[in-house]
């Protein structure tokens, strides 16, 4: 990488860490507001929903899109216009956090991109969208077919391309849906339909990023696969199939219809595994065949990989147990998306030396993915068992209906796990901020 490209990767990575730091602050307040007995300290239910909106948008949407910016910058630098994209996205990120304290519009808990009905929130969300679209357009304009066939950098280019195509498709679907939205639709129903298709397509982008992180972490932690790089790259290209199939859905269903919602649900159930299952099995096989103990800077990478695999698989298995609208749904969601987050955390650790920072190693760095992973396992376990007992999702305090001892115990486990996960997230942010504070030591001029 050139110095300019390294600087661009660094800034997108810093933006992602900032989004996680903001999400962690709101997650701490969110977990406290929902844990048994804590409602006396958080009597205003609107606080819970407002915190949940900001937490989800920062920890899932902006963190993931910032890491997409990292991958796009790794594949192709963008120069001065790329910095404009970064600045616009940064302004939107800060605006979304600030909107929790400015304005009086109610929060809406629709799926994928929950919203605060406040002007500052919508302007800020629009800025994030503009910044990301600008960066992906620069990537699509510069990437070449030959870039996809290199055994080493080709893997990054393939994922960068598929993620860009997914994000571009999501934007197109969003605009198409907004244009055909019935005028009588408003509130939660409006945003549920608005973000349903686009939100599903973004999940395929996140899965591609997860797979790249798995493969890079596997190699960096001392594991080698005795299969062709072209085979792996070909499997990654399969990630385009569910993205392209989303366009078929709109050829057969109205953009605001029950058929569209069901079609995307089925696509998520069966399409997401097209690249994930074979690549995941290859990674597991590689870990099984290379069971040597990780050392030094390999340990945090290996731990991030282990817990990412476990959580992503758990999220997929829990999805098969969903019955009705209860906390089994967020248990599935947290398992899958936190699996992505842990993989991207490991990728962030891996990138630091390439960006001129010191390697991430030591007990604290090794403990971070363990604390975060164990916390999330407890968190989704508590949510899943609560859901089996009928506890509804997106509720807090007395509204949860915690009448039995078992229900209180399950939600208590959820609260403890959530707090552990917050601690793990804080540790990650601290480790990254410490590296950023120390500054890059030696940057390559290649």
Coordinates of C-alpha atoms in Angstrom, one line a residue:
X1 CA 0.0 0.0 0.0
X2 CA 1.1 3.6 -0.7
X3 CA 1.2 6.0 2.2
X4 CA -2.0 7.7 0.9
X5 CA -3.8 4.4 0.8
X6 CA -2.6 3.5 4.3
X7 CA -3.9 6.8 5.6
X8 CA -7.3 6.2 4.0
X9 CA -7.6 2.8 5.5
X10 CA -6.6 4.2 8.8
X11 CA -9.2 6.9 8.8
X12 CA -12.1 4.5 7.9
X13 CA -10.9 2.2 10.6
X14 CA -10.9 5.0 13.1
X15 CA -14.4 5.9 12.0
X16 CA -15.6 2.4 12.7
X17 CA -14.0 2.4 16.2
X18 CA -15.7 5.7 16.9
X19 CA -19.1 4.2 16.0
X20 CA -18.5 1.2 18.3
X21 CA -17.5 3.6 21.1
X22 CA -20.7 5.5 20.7
X23 CA -22.7 2.2 20.5
X24 CA -21.0 0.9 23.6
X25 CA -22.0 4.0 25.6
X26 CA -25.6 3.5 24.6
X27 CA -25.4 -0.3 25.1
X28 CA -24.4 0.2 28.7
X29 CA -27.4 2.3 29.4
X30 CA -29.6 0.0 27.3
X31 CA -28.6 -3.2 29.2
X32 CA -29.1 -1.4 32.6
X33 CA -32.6 -0.3 31.5
X34 CA -33.7 -3.8 30.7
X35 CA -32.1 -5.9 33.5
X36 CA -34.5 -7.0 36.3
X37 CA -34.9 -4.4 39.0
X38 CA -33.2 -1.7 37.1
X39 CA -36.4 -0.1 35.9
X40 CA -36.6 2.0 39.0
X41 CA -33.5 3.8 37.8
X42 CA -34.9 4.2 34.2
X43 CA -38.6 4.9 34.7
X44 CA -39.0 6.6 31.3
X45 CA -39.6 3.9 28.7
X46 CA -38.8 6.2 25.8
X47 CA -35.2 6.3 27.0
X48 CA -34.9 2.6 26.4
X49 CA -36.1 2.9 22.8
X50 CA -34.0 5.9 22.0
X51 CA -30.9 4.2 23.3
X52 CA -31.7 1.1 21.4
X53 CA -32.1 3.0 18.1
X54 CA -28.7 4.8 18.4
X55 CA -27.0 1.6 19.6
X56 CA -28.3 -0.5 16.7
X57 CA -27.5 2.1 14.1
X58 CA -24.0 2.7 15.3
X59 CA -23.0 -0.8 16.2
X60 CA -24.4 -2.5 13.1
X61 CA -25.0 -0.1 10.3
X62 CA -22.2 2.5 10.7
X63 CA -19.5 0.2 12.1
X64 CA -20.1 -2.3 9.3
X65 CA -20.2 0.3 6.6
X66 CA -17.0 1.9 8.0
X67 CA -15.3 -1.5 7.8
X68 CA -16.7 -1.8 4.2
X69 CA -14.8 1.5 3.6
X70 CA -11.7 -0.2 5.0
X71 CA -12.0 -3.1 2.6
X72 CA -12.7 -0.8 -0.4
X73 CA -9.6 1.3 0.5
X74 CA -7.5 -1.8 0.8
X75 CA -8.6 -2.9 -2.7
X76 CA -8.3 0.6 -4.3
X77 CA -7.3 4.0 -2.9
X78 CA -9.5 6.9 -3.9
X79 CA -7.5 10.1 -3.3
X80 CA -9.0 13.4 -2.3
X81 CA -12.7 12.6 -3.2
X82 CA -12.4 9.6 -0.9
X83 CA -11.6 11.9 2.0
X84 CA -14.8 13.9 1.2
X85 CA -16.8 10.6 1.5
X86 CA -15.2 9.9 4.8
X87 CA -15.9 13.4 6.2
X88 CA -19.5 13.3 5.1
X89 CA -19.9 9.8 6.8
X90 CA -18.3 11.1 9.9
X91 CA -20.6 14.1 10.2
X92 CA -23.6 11.7 9.8
X93 CA -22.2 9.4 12.5
X94 CA -21.9 12.2 15.0
X95 CA -25.3 13.6 14.0
X96 CA -27.1 10.3 14.7
X97 CA -25.5 10.2 18.2
X98 CA -26.4 13.8 18.9
X99 CA -30.0 13.3 17.7
X100 CA -30.7 11.2 20.8
X101 CA -30.6 14.4 22.8
X102 CA -32.0 16.9 20.3
X103 CA -35.7 17.1 19.3
X104 CA -38.8 15.4 20.5
X105 CA -39.7 12.9 17.8
X106 CA -40.5 9.4 19.0
X107 CA -38.2 6.4 18.3
X108 CA -39.6 3.8 15.9
X109 CA -38.4 0.2 16.4
X110 CA -38.6 -1.0 12.8
X111 CA -36.2 -3.7 11.6
X112 CA -32.7 -3.1 10.1
X113 CA -32.5 0.7 10.5
X114 CA -34.6 1.9 13.5
X115 CA -35.2 5.6 13.4
X116 CA -35.8 8.6 15.6
X117 CA -38.5 10.8 14.1
X118 CA -36.3 13.9 14.4
X119 CA -35.0 16.1 11.6
X120 CA -31.4 15.9 12.8
X121 CA -31.6 12.1 12.7
X122 CA -32.8 11.9 9.1
X123 CA -30.3 14.5 7.9
X124 CA -27.5 12.6 9.6
X125 CA -28.7 9.2 8.3
X126 CA -28.7 10.8 4.8
X127 CA -25.2 12.0 5.2
X128 CA -24.0 8.5 6.1
X129 CA -25.7 7.2 3.0
X130 CA -24.2 9.9 0.8
X131 CA -20.7 9.3 2.1
X132 CA -20.9 5.5 1.7
X133 CA -22.4 5.7 -1.8
X134 CA -19.6 8.2 -2.9
X135 CA -16.9 5.8 -1.7
X136 CA -18.4 2.7 -3.3
X137 CA -18.9 4.6 -6.6
X138 CA -15.1 5.4 -6.5
X139 CA -14.4 1.7 -5.9
X140 CA -16.6 0.6 -8.8
X141 CA -15.0 3.1 -11.1
X142 CA -11.4 2.0 -10.4
X143 CA -11.5 -1.7 -9.9
X144 CA -10.6 -3.8 -13.0
X145 CA -11.4 -7.4 -14.0
X146 CA -7.7 -8.3 -13.8
X147 CA -7.7 -7.3 -10.1
X148 CA -10.0 -10.2 -9.3
X149 CA -7.6 -12.9 -10.6
X150 CA -4.6 -12.3 -8.4
X151 CA -4.3 -15.0 -5.8
X152 CA -3.4 -12.7 -2.9
X153 CA -4.9 -9.3 -3.5
X154 CA -7.7 -10.8 -5.7
X155 CA -9.5 -12.1 -2.6
X156 CA -9.7 -8.6 -1.1
X157 CA -10.8 -7.2 -4.5
X158 CA -13.5 -9.9 -4.9
X159 CA -15.0 -9.1 -1.5
X160 CA -14.7 -5.4 -2.1
X161 CA -16.5 -5.7 -5.3
X162 CA -19.3 -8.0 -3.9
X163 CA -19.8 -5.7 -0.9
X164 CA -20.0 -2.6 -3.2
X165 CA -22.5 -4.4 -5.5
X166 CA -24.6 -5.3 -2.4
X167 CA -24.5 -1.8 -1.1
X168 CA -25.4 -0.3 -4.5
X169 CA -28.3 -2.8 -4.8
X170 CA -29.5 -1.8 -1.3
X171 CA -29.5 1.9 -2.2
X172 CA -31.4 1.1 -5.5
X173 CA -34.0 -1.0 -3.6
X174 CA -34.4 1.8 -1.0
X175 CA -35.1 4.4 -3.6
X176 CA -37.4 2.1 -5.6
X177 CA -39.4 1.2 -2.5
X178 CA -39.6 4.9 -1.4
X179 CA -41.0 5.9 -4.8
X180 CA -43.8 3.3 -4.6
X181 CA -44.6 3.7 -0.9
X182 CA -48.4 4.2 -0.4
X183 CA -49.2 7.7 0.9
X184 CA -51.4 6.3 3.7
X185 CA -48.6 4.3 5.2
X186 CA -46.7 5.9 8.1
X187 CA -45.0 5.2 11.4
X188 CA -43.4 1.9 12.0
X189 CA -45.1 0.2 9.0
X190 CA -43.6 2.8 6.7
X191 CA -40.0 2.3 7.8
X192 CA -40.5 -1.4 8.1
X193 CA -41.3 -1.7 4.4
X194 CA -38.8 1.0 3.4
X195 CA -35.8 -0.8 4.9
X196 CA -36.9 -4.4 4.6
X197 CA -35.4 -5.2 1.2
X198 CA -32.4 -3.0 1.5
X199 CA -31.7 -4.2 5.0
X200 CA -31.7 -7.8 3.9
X201 CA -29.3 -7.1 1.0
X202 CA -26.9 -5.4 3.4
X203 CA -26.8 -8.6 5.4
X204 CA -25.2 -10.3 2.4
X205 CA -22.6 -7.5 2.3
X206 CA -21.8 -8.1 5.9
X207 CA -21.5 -11.9 5.3
X208 CA -19.0 -11.3 2.6
X209 CA -16.9 -9.1 4.9
X210 CA -17.2 -11.8 7.6
X211 CA -15.8 -14.5 5.2
X212 CA -12.9 -12.3 4.2
X213 CA -12.1 -11.7 7.8
X214 CA -12.2 -15.4 8.6
X215 CA -9.8 -16.3 5.8
X216 CA -7.4 -13.5 6.7
X217 CA -7.5 -14.3 10.4
X218 CA -7.0 -18.0 9.7
X219 CA -3.9 -17.3 7.6
X220 CA -2.5 -14.7 10.0
X221 CA -2.9 -17.0 13.0
X222 CA -0.7 -19.7 11.4
X223 CA -3.4 -21.9 9.7
X224 CA -2.8 -23.0 6.1
X225 CA -5.3 -24.6 3.7
X226 CA -4.2 -27.2 1.1
X227 CA -6.8 -26.0 -1.4
X228 CA -6.5 -23.7 -4.4
X229 CA -6.8 -20.0 -3.9
X230 CA -8.9 -19.8 -7.0
X231 CA -11.4 -22.2 -5.4
X232 CA -11.8 -20.0 -2.4
X233 CA -12.1 -16.9 -4.5
X234 CA -14.7 -18.7 -6.6
X235 CA -16.7 -19.5 -3.5
X236 CA -16.5 -15.8 -2.5
X237 CA -17.9 -14.8 -5.9
X238 CA -21.0 -17.0 -5.1
X239 CA -21.9 -14.2 -2.7
X240 CA -23.2 -12.3 -5.7
X241 CA -26.0 -14.9 -6.2
X242 CA -28.3 -13.9 -3.3
X243 CA -27.7 -10.2 -4.1
X244 CA -28.8 -10.7 -7.8
X245 CA -31.7 -12.8 -6.7
X246 CA -33.1 -9.8 -4.7
X247 CA -33.7 -8.1 -8.0
X248 CA -35.8 -11.2 -9.1
X249 CA -37.9 -10.7 -6.1
X250 CA -39.0 -7.2 -7.2
X251 CA -39.8 -8.6 -10.7
X252 CA -42.3 -10.9 -9.0
X253 CA -43.6 -8.9 -6.1
X254 CA -44.8 -5.4 -5.4
X255 CA -42.3 -3.4 -3.3
X256 CA -44.8 -3.0 -0.5
X257 CA -46.4 -6.4 -0.1
X258 CA -46.5 -9.4 2.2
X259 CA -45.1 -11.5 -0.7
X260 CA -42.0 -9.3 -0.9
X261 CA -41.4 -9.7 2.9
X262 CA -41.8 -13.4 2.8
X263 CA -39.5 -13.7 -0.3
X264 CA -36.7 -11.8 1.4
X265 CA -37.1 -13.9 4.6
X266 CA -36.7 -17.1 2.5
X267 CA -33.8 -15.6 0.7
X268 CA -32.1 -14.8 4.0
X269 CA -32.7 -18.3 5.3
X270 CA -31.3 -20.1 2.3
X271 CA -29.3 -17.6 0.3
X272 CA -26.9 -16.4 3.0
X273 CA -25.4 -19.9 3.4
X274 CA -24.4 -20.2 -0.3
X275 CA -20.9 -18.8 0.3
X276 CA -20.8 -19.0 4.1
X277 CA -21.3 -22.7 4.6
X278 CA -18.5 -23.9 2.3
X279 CA -16.1 -21.2 3.3
X280 CA -16.9 -21.8 7.0
X281 CA -16.4 -25.5 6.6
X282 CA -13.0 -24.9 5.0
X283 CA -12.0 -22.6 7.8
X284 CA -13.1 -25.2 10.4
X285 CA -11.2 -27.9 8.6
X286 CA -8.1 -25.8 8.5
X287 CA -8.3 -25.1 12.2
X288 CA -8.8 -28.8 12.9
X289 CA -5.8 -29.8 10.8
X290 CA -3.6 -27.1 12.2
X291 CA -4.1 -27.4 15.9
X292 CA -0.8 -25.9 17.0
X293 CA -1.0 -23.4 19.8
X294 CA -1.1 -19.8 18.7
X295 CA 1.6 -17.6 20.1
X296 CA 2.2 -13.9 20.6
X297 CA 0.2 -11.7 18.2
X298 CA -1.6 -14.8 16.8
X299 CA -3.6 -15.3 20.0
X300 CA -6.0 -12.4 19.8
X301 CA -6.6 -13.2 16.1
X302 CA -7.3 -16.9 16.8
X303 CA -9.6 -16.0 19.7
X304 CA -11.6 -13.6 17.5
X305 CA -11.8 -16.2 14.9
X306 CA -13.0 -19.0 17.3
X307 CA -15.7 -16.9 18.9
X308 CA -16.8 -15.4 15.6
X309 CA -17.4 -18.9 14.1
X310 CA -19.3 -20.0 17.3
X311 CA -21.5 -17.0 17.5
X312 CA -22.3 -16.8 13.8
X313 CA -23.2 -20.5 13.8
X314 CA -25.3 -20.1 17.0
X315 CA -27.2 -17.3 15.4
X316 CA -28.0 -19.5 12.4
X317 CA -29.2 -22.4 14.6
X318 CA -31.3 -20.1 16.8
X319 CA -33.0 -18.8 13.6
X320 CA -34.5 -22.2 13.1
X321 CA -36.2 -22.0 16.5
X322 CA -38.0 -18.7 15.9
X323 CA -41.7 -19.0 16.6
X324 CA -43.7 -15.8 16.9
X325 CA -42.5 -12.3 17.9
X326 CA -40.4 -12.8 21.0
X327 CA -36.8 -12.5 22.2
X328 CA -35.7 -15.5 20.2
X329 CA -35.5 -13.1 17.3
X330 CA -32.9 -10.8 18.9
X331 CA -31.1 -13.9 20.1
X332 CA -30.7 -15.0 16.5
X333 CA -29.9 -11.5 15.4
X334 CA -27.3 -10.8 18.0
X335 CA -25.6 -14.2 17.4
X336 CA -25.2 -13.6 13.7
X337 CA -24.3 -9.9 13.7
X338 CA -21.9 -10.2 16.7
X339 CA -20.2 -13.0 14.8
X340 CA -19.6 -10.5 12.1
X341 CA -18.5 -7.9 14.6
X342 CA -16.0 -10.2 16.2
X343 CA -14.5 -11.2 12.9
X344 CA -14.2 -7.5 11.9
X345 CA -12.6 -6.7 15.3
X346 CA -10.0 -9.4 14.6
X347 CA -9.5 -7.9 11.1
X348 CA -8.9 -4.5 12.8
X349 CA -6.2 -6.1 15.0
X350 CA -4.7 -7.7 12.0
X351 CA -4.5 -4.5 10.0
X352 CA -2.8 -2.4 12.7
X353 CA 0.8 -3.5 11.9
X354 CA 0.1 -3.1 8.1
X355 CA -0.8 0.5 8.9
X356 CA 2.3 1.2 10.8
X357 CA 1.0 0.5 14.4
X358 CA 2.4 -1.9 16.9
X359 CA 1.1 -5.5 16.8
X360 CA -1.8 -6.2 19.2
X361 CA -0.6 -8.8 21.7
X362 CA -0.6 -9.6 25.4
X363 CA -3.1 -10.8 27.9
X364 CA -5.5 -7.9 27.5
X365 CA -5.7 -8.3 23.8
X366 CA -6.2 -12.0 24.1
X367 CA -8.8 -11.6 26.8
X368 CA -10.9 -9.1 24.8
X369 CA -12.5 -11.4 22.2
X370 CA -13.0 -14.0 25.0
X371 CA -14.8 -11.6 27.3
X372 CA -16.8 -10.2 24.4
X373 CA -17.6 -13.6 23.0
X374 CA -18.6 -15.2 26.3
X375 CA -20.7 -12.2 27.2
X376 CA -22.6 -12.4 23.9
X377 CA -23.1 -16.2 24.3
X378 CA -24.7 -15.5 27.7
X379 CA -26.6 -12.6 26.3
X380 CA -28.2 -14.6 23.4
X381 CA -28.8 -17.6 25.7
X382 CA -30.8 -15.5 28.1
X383 CA -32.7 -13.9 25.2
X384 CA -33.4 -17.3 23.6
X385 CA -34.7 -18.9 26.8
X386 CA -36.7 -15.8 27.6
X387 CA -38.3 -16.1 24.2
X388 CA -39.2 -19.7 24.8
X389 CA -41.1 -18.5 27.8
X390 CA -43.0 -15.9 25.8
X391 CA -41.1 -12.7 26.7
X392 CA -41.7 -10.2 23.9
X393 CA -38.9 -8.4 22.1
X394 CA -38.2 -4.6 22.3
X395 CA -39.7 -4.2 25.7
X396 CA -38.3 -3.1 29.0
X397 CA -39.1 -2.9 32.7
X398 CA -42.6 -4.1 33.8
X399 CA -43.6 -4.3 30.1
X400 CA -41.5 -7.5 29.8
X401 CA -43.9 -9.5 32.0
X402 CA -41.2 -11.2 34.1
X403 CA -43.7 -13.1 36.4
X404 CA -41.9 -16.4 36.9
X405 CA -38.5 -17.0 38.6
X406 CA -37.2 -18.8 35.4
X407 CA -38.1 -15.7 33.3
X408 CA -36.3 -13.4 35.7
X409 CA -33.3 -15.8 35.8
X410 CA -33.1 -15.9 32.0
X411 CA -33.3 -12.2 31.7
X412 CA -30.7 -11.9 34.5
X413 CA -28.3 -14.1 32.5
X414 CA -29.1 -11.8 29.5
X415 CA -28.2 -8.8 31.6
X416 CA -25.0 -10.2 32.9
X417 CA -23.9 -11.4 29.5
X418 CA -24.8 -8.0 28.0
X419 CA -22.7 -6.2 30.6
X420 CA -19.8 -8.6 29.9
X421 CA -20.2 -7.9 26.2
X422 CA -20.1 -4.2 26.9
X423 CA -16.9 -4.6 28.8
X424 CA -15.4 -6.6 25.9
X425 CA -16.5 -3.9 23.5
X426 CA -14.9 -1.2 25.7
X427 CA -11.7 -3.3 25.8
X428 CA -11.6 -3.4 22.0
X429 CA -12.2 0.4 21.8
X430 CA -9.5 1.0 24.4
X431 CA -6.9 -1.2 22.6
X432 CA -7.6 0.5 19.3
X433 CA -7.6 4.0 20.8
X434 CA -4.3 3.2 22.5
X435 CA -2.8 2.1 19.2
X436 CA -4.1 5.2 17.5
X437 CA -2.8 7.5 20.3
X438 CA 0.7 6.0 20.0
X439 CA 0.6 6.7 16.3
X440 CA 2.0 4.9 13.3
X441 CA 5.7 4.2 13.6
X442 CA 6.9 3.3 10.1
X443 CA 4.7 3.6 7.0
X444 CA 5.7 1.9 3.8
X445 CA 6.2 4.1 0.8
X446 CA 5.6 1.2 -1.7

